Amino acid sequence: MVCNEDEEVEGPLVDTGLLSNPKPKRKKKKKKKKASSSSAPSKTPTFRGVNPECFTDIYLKYDEQTDPPTVPVTVAPEGEVFPYENRASFGDSPAEIRARERLQEDVVNTFRQAAEVHRQVRGFVQTHLIRPGVELSDLCNQLENKTRELVQERGWLERGIAFPTGCSINHVAAHYTPNPGDDPVVLQYDDVMKLDFGVQINGRIIDSAWTVAFNPMYDNLLMAVKEATNMGLSHAGVDARICDIGEAIQETMESYEVEIHGKTHPVKAIRNLNGHSIEQYRIHGKHYIPCIKDGVDESAVMEEGDVYAIETFGSTGRGYVVDGMECSHYMKAFDAGHVPLRMQSSRRLLSHINRTFGTLAFCRRWLEREDGGSFHVHGDNGKQTKYVGALKNLCDVGILQPCPPLLDVPGSYTAQYEHTLILKPTGKEILSRGDDY
Ligand code: HZT
Ligand code: MN
Ligand code: MN
């Protein structure tokens, strides 16, 4: 087969364009990227969210690790670092900036270690688990157990899983994970699955996601969203205007179209799904990062010290999600005050949640584990029974916030890419960057 030298290549080890392209030029009318894949083959196959080779590279990077990985992560490799080029320093000398950098060092290293767990866990599932035919509760349980193992789970206060594994398929964009007792769901060759999971150490949360598709038909959809997220990341920085980031994301995303079963669709940014700031023990802080240009305060800017999850979603549907299906994800309302509870079952469940998850999100699957969600806290005596009424009651009184699945229109396909980023005094660091995405 002949390779066209001019063909744009895209693959796990190809550069992200962030270095060469910090400020993409805007064209009035951009030509849509071709929808079909009938052109010459590219040199590197498109990364579709699974390790195409299996049993290869990633475990060789640290020779302490086995394949599959079993050795707890103790290293904290740097993420992808971009020193600020011409940051107006407002009177701070370079020495003062470096001093602030040193003060933050421990926190940054904690994030880096959590990010390394994320990379190793996703490498594990990409190589050993994700395939057509895998059952989703199996996939989630094994992914989550590997996280517990590599992070050395020690309860919500110290280290563990940061939130339930999202494995949302096709028109379901986010916040789906299987509930106990559901009919088994088997991943299909033609599915588009967003895998979104979190790792935390001392409440420092890494939130990162990618999209899995086996059928090359979806390549342009995945590429649109991956590029849009990378564009958002490249525009982030101290003093960056949040509305400019949303605009860059939307413009990149919507320069693509995708042909699915012979029909060409424009790729739309999902306008009501957002990136977000991350605070300690709190998956979403006060700041949102839209993936469209309108509707945000033009004066909002990113600040030094901030941590953000930059995430974008693309869709072949409406580009707008609504709540749907049975809820699996729940989280304590961060500033819920004291509420007297009349049902003993509600008091018991709340006490379990406080001790096991604190303010971190959790799911029903974890409540029904023998360890109730944390072996460190409960050993094998944590399992909750007959808790469904109590769960509903805690939502009704506002102590818990349900986070139901988010759906675009039936028959549509949605994709997501997400990374966690920190704005250090001397530069930004994409903590969760790997050589996969
Ligand atoms: C909620 C519940 C979870 C936060 C974003 C997200 C997955 O859509 C402000 C902006 C985990 C995370 C979240 F279990 N959400 N990132 N990864 N979901 S969000 C949100 O609710 S709040 C976006
Ligand atoms: Mn996420
Ligand atoms: Mn997120």
PDB file of C-alpha atoms and ligand atoms in Angstrom, residues 207 276 309 311 418, ligand 3:
ATOM      1  CA  ASP A 207     -10.756  13.645  35.933  1.00  0.00           C
ATOM      2  CA  HIS A 276     -15.240  22.734  35.161  1.00  0.00           C
ATOM      3  CA  ALA A 309     -11.110  19.597  33.773  1.00  0.00           C
ATOM      4  CA  GLU A 311     -13.774  18.373  28.489  1.00  0.00           C
ATOM      5  CA  GLU A 418     -11.187  15.236  28.819  1.00  0.00           C
TER       6      GLU A 418
HETATM    7 MN    MN B   3     -15.200  16.461  34.231  1.00  0.00          MN
END
